[in-house]
PDB file of C-alpha atoms in Angstrom:
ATOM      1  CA  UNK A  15      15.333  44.059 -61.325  1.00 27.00           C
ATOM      2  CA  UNK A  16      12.550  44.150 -58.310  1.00 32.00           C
ATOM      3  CA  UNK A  17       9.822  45.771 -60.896  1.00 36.00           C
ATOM      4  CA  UNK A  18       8.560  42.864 -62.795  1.00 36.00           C
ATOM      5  CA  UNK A  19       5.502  43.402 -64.252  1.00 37.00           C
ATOM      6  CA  UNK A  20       2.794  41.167 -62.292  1.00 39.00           C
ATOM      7  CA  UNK A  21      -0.680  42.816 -61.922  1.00 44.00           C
ATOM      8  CA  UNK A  22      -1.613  41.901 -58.485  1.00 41.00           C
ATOM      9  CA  UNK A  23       1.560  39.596 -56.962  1.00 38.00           C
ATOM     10  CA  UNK A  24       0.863  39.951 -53.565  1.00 40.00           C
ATOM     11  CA  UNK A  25       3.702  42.575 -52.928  1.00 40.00           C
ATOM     12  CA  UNK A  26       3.218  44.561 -56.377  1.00 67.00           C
ATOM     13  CA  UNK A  27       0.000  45.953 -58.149  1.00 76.00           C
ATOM     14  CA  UNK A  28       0.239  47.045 -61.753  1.00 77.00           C
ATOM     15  CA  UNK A  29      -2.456  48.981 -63.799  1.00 77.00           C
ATOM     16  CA  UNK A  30      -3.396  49.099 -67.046  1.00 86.00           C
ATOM     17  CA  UNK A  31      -2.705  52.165 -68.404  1.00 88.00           C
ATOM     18  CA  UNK A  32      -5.566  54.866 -68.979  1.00 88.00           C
ATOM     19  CA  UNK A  33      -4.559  55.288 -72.676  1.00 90.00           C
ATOM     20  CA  UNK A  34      -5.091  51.887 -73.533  1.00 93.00           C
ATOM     21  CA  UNK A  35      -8.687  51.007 -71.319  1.00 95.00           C
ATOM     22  CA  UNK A  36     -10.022  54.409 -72.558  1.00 94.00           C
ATOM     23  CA  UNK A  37     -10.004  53.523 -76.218  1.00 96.00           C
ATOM     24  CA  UNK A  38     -11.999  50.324 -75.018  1.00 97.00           C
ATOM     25  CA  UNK A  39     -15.384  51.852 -73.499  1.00 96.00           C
ATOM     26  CA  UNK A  40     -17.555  51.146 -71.099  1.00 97.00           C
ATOM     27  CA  UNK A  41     -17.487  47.972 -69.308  1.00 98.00           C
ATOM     28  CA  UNK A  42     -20.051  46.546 -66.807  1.00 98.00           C
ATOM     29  CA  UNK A  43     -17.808  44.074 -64.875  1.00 97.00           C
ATOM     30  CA  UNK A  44     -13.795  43.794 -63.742  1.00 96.00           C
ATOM     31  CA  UNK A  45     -13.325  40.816 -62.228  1.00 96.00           C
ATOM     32  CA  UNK A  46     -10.234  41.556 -61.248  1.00 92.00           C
ATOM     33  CA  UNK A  47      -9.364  44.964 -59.862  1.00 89.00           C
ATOM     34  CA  UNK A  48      -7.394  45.980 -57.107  1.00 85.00           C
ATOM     35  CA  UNK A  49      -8.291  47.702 -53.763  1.00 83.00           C
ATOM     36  CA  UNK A  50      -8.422  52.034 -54.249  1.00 81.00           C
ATOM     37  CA  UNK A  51      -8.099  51.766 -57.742  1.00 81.00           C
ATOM     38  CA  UNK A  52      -7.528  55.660 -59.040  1.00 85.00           C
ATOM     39  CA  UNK A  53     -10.062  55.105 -61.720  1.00 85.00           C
ATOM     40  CA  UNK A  54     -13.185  53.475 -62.776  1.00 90.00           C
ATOM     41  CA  UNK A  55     -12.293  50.333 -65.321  1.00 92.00           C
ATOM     42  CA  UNK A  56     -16.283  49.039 -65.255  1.00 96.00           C
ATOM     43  CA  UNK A  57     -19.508  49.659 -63.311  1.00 97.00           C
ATOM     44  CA  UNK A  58     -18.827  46.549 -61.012  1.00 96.00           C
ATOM     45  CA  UNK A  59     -15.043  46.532 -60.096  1.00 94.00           C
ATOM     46  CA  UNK A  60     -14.112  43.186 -57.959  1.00 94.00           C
ATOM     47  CA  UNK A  61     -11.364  42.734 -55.860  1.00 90.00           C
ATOM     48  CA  UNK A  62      -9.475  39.900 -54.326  1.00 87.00           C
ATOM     49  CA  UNK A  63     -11.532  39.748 -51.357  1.00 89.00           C
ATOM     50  CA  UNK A  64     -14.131  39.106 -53.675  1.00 92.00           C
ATOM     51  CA  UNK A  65     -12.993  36.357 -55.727  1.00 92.00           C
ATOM     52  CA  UNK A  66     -13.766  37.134 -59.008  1.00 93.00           C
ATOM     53  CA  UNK A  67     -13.278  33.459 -60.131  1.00 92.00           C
ATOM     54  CA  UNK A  68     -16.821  32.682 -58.577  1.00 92.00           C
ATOM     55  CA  UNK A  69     -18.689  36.240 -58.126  1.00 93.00           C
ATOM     56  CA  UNK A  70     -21.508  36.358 -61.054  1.00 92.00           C
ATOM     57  CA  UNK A  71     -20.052  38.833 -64.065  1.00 96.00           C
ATOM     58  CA  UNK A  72     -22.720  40.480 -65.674  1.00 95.00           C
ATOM     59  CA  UNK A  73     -22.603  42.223 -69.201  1.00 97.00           C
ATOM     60  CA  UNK A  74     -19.454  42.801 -70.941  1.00 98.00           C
ATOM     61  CA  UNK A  75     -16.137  41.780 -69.013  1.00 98.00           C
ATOM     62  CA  UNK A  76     -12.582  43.773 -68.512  1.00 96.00           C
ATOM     63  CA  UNK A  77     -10.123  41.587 -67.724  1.00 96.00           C
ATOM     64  CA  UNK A  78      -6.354  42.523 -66.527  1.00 93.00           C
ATOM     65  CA  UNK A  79      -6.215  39.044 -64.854  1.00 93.00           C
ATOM     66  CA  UNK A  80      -3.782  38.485 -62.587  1.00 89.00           C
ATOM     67  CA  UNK A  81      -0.268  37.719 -64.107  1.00 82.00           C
ATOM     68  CA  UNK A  82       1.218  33.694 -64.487  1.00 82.00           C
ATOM     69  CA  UNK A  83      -0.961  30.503 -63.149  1.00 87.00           C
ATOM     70  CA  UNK A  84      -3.373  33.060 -60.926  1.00 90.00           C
ATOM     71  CA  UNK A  85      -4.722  34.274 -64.128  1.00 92.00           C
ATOM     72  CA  UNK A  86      -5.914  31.111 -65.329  1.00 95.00           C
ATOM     73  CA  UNK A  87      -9.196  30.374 -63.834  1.00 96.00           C
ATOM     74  CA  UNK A  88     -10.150  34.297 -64.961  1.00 96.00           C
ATOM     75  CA  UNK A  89      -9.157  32.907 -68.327  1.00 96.00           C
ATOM     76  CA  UNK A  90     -10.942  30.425 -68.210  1.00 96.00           C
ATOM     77  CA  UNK A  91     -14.266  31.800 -67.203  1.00 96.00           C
ATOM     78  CA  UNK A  92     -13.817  34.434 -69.783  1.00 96.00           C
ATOM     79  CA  UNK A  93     -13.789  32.271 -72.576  1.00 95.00           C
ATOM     80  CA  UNK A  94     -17.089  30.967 -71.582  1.00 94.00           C
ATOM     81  CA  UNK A  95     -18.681  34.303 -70.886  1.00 95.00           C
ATOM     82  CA  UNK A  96     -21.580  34.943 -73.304  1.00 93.00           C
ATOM     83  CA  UNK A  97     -21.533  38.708 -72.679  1.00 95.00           C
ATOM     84  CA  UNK A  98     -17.983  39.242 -74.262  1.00 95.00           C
ATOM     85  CA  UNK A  99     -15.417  41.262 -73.358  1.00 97.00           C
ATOM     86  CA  UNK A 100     -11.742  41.909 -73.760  1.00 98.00           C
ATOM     87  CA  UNK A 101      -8.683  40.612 -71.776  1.00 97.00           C
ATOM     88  CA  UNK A 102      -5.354  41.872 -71.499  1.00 94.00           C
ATOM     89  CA  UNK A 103      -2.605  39.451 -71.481  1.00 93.00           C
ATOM     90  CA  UNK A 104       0.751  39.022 -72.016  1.00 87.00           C
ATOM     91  CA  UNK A 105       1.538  37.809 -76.070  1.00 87.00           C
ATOM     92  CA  UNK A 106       2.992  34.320 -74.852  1.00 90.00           C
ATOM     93  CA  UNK A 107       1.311  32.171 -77.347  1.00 92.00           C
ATOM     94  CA  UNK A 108       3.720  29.092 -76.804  1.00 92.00           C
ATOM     95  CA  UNK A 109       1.799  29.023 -73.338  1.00 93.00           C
ATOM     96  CA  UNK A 110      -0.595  26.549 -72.907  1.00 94.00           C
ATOM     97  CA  UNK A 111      -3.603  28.826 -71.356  1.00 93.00           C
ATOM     98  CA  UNK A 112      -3.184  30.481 -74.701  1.00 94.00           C
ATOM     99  CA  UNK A 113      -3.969  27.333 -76.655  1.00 94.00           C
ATOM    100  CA  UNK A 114      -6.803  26.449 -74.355  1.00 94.00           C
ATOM    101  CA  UNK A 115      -8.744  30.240 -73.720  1.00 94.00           C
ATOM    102  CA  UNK A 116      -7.798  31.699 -76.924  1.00 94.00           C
ATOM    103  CA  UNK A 117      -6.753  30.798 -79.511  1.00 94.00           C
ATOM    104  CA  UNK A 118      -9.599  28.526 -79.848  1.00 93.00           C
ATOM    105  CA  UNK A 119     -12.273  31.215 -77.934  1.00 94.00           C
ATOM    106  CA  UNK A 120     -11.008  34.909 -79.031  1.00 95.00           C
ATOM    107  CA  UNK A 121     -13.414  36.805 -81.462  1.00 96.00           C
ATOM    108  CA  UNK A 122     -10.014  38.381 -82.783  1.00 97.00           C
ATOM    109  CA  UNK A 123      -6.944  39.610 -81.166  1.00 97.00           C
ATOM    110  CA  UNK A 124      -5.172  42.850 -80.923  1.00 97.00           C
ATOM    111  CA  UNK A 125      -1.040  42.553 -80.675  1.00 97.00           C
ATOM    112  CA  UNK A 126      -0.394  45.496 -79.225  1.00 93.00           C
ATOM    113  CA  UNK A 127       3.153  47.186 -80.928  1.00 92.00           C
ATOM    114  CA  UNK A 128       5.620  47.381 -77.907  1.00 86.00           C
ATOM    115  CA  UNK A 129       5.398  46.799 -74.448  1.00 81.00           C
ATOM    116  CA  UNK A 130       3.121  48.373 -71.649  1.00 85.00           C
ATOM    117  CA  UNK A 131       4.308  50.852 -69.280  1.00 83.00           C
ATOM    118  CA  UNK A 132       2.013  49.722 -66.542  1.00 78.00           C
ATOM    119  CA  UNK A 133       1.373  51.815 -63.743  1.00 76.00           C
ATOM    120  CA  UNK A 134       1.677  51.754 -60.149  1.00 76.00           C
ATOM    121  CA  UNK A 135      -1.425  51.399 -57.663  1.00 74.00           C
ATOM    122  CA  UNK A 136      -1.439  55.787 -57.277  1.00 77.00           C
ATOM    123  CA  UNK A 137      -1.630  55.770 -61.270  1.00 72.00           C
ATOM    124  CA  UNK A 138       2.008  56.625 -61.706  1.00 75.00           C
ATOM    125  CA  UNK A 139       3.612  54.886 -65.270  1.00 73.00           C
ATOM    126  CA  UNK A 140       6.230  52.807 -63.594  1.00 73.00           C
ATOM    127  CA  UNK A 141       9.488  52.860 -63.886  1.00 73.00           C
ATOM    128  CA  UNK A 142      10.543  49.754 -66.154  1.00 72.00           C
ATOM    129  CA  UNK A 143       8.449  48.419 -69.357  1.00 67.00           C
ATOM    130  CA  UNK A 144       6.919  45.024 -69.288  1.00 72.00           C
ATOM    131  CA  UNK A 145       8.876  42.308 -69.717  1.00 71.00           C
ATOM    132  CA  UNK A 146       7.047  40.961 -72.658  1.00 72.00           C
ATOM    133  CA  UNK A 147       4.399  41.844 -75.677  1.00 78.00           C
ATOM    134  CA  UNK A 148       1.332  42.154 -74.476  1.00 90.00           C
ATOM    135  CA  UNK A 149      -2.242  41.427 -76.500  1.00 95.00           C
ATOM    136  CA  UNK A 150      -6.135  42.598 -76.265  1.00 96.00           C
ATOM    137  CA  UNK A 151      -8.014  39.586 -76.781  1.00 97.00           C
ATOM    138  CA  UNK A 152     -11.750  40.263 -78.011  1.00 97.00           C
ATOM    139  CA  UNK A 153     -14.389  38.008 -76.870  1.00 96.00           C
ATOM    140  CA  UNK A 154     -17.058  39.078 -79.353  1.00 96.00           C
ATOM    141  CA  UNK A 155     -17.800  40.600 -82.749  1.00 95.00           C
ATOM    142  CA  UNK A 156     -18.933  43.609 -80.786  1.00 96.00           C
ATOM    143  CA  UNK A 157     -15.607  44.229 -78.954  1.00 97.00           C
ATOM    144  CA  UNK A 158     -13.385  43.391 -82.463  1.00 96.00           C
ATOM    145  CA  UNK A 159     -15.044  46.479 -83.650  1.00 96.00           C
ATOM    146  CA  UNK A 160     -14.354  48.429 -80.595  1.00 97.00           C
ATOM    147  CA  UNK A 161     -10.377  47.039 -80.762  1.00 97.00           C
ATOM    148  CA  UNK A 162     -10.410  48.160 -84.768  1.00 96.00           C
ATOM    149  CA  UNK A 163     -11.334  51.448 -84.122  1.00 97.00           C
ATOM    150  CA  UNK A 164      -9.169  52.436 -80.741  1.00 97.00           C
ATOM    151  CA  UNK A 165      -6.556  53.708 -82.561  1.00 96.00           C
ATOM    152  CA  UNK A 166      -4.285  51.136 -80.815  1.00 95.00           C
ATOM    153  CA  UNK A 167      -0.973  50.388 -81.960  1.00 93.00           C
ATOM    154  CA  UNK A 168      -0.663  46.864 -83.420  1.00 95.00           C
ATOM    155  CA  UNK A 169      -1.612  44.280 -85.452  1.00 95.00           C
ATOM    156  CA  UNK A 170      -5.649  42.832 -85.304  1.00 96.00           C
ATOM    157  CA  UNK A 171      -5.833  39.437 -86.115  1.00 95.00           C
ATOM    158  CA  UNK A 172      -9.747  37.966 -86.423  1.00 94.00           C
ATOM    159  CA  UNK A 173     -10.013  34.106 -85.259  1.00 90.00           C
ATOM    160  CA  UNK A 174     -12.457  31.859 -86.865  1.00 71.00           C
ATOM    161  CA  UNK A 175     -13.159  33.748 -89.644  1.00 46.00           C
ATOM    162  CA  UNK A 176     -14.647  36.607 -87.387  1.00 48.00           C
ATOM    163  CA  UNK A 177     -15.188  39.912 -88.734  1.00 46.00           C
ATOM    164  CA  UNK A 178     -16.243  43.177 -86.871  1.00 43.00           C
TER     165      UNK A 178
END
């Protein structure tokens, strides 16, 4: 199978579908957003070429980081980002970025029932469904309220006795 779901692999680019960042609001910054993006995911949208691992993120965060060990300096910076935010990820919570900028820095977590039918860089749903769960982790109480009312599909868990 050549469509594996990898957001930005070098060869591949896969979106986040519109009908789950609508739900979500407005956002002021995406660190991570690829080049001619079809539509607006925050007010600031950074590309590669910009690095959002070091480029100052303002206000609240989207975050589609790029998929397997590229991702985890975004993760990373998210979980110290006092603006909050919310991160889409894929549900691997054996992984060990999960027990470092999540479990232990999520405001609450949305498993989303399913997988993701990610789309292709001209906003197309691809062809194939991700190959695994995916999650929207919230980064304040703020965005646990906006992930309780989206109308989202799954199950909201809050972490450290958060509550929207």
């Amino acid at each position: 199978m050549k469509d594996i779901f990898i957001k930005d692999s070098g060869e591949k680019t896969w979106l986040t579908p519109r009908y789950i960042l609508d739900p979500l609001g407005h956002f002021d910054t995406d660190p991570c957003c690829p080049k001619n993006m079809p539509w607006k995911t925050a007010d600031k949208m950074l590309t590669k070429e910009e690095d959002g691992t070091v480029y100052p993120w303002s206000g609240r965060v989207w975050l589609n980081p790029p998929y397997g060990r590229d991702g985890i300096p975004f993760l990373d910076r998210m979980s110290k980002h006092e603006d909050g935010g919310i991160a889409l990820v894929f549900a691997r919570t054996n992984t060990a970025w999960w027990h470092q900028f999540i479990f232990p820095c999520a405001h609450s977590i949305l498993f989303l029932r399913g997988q993701i039918r990610f789309c292709r860089p001209d906003g197309v749903p691809g062809k194939f469904w991700a190959v695994a769960p995916s999650a929207l982790i919230s980064y304040s109480p703020f965005d646990s309220s906006i992930l309780e009312d989206s109308g989202l599909d799954g199950y909201l868990v809050y972490m450290k006795g958060g509550q929207a």
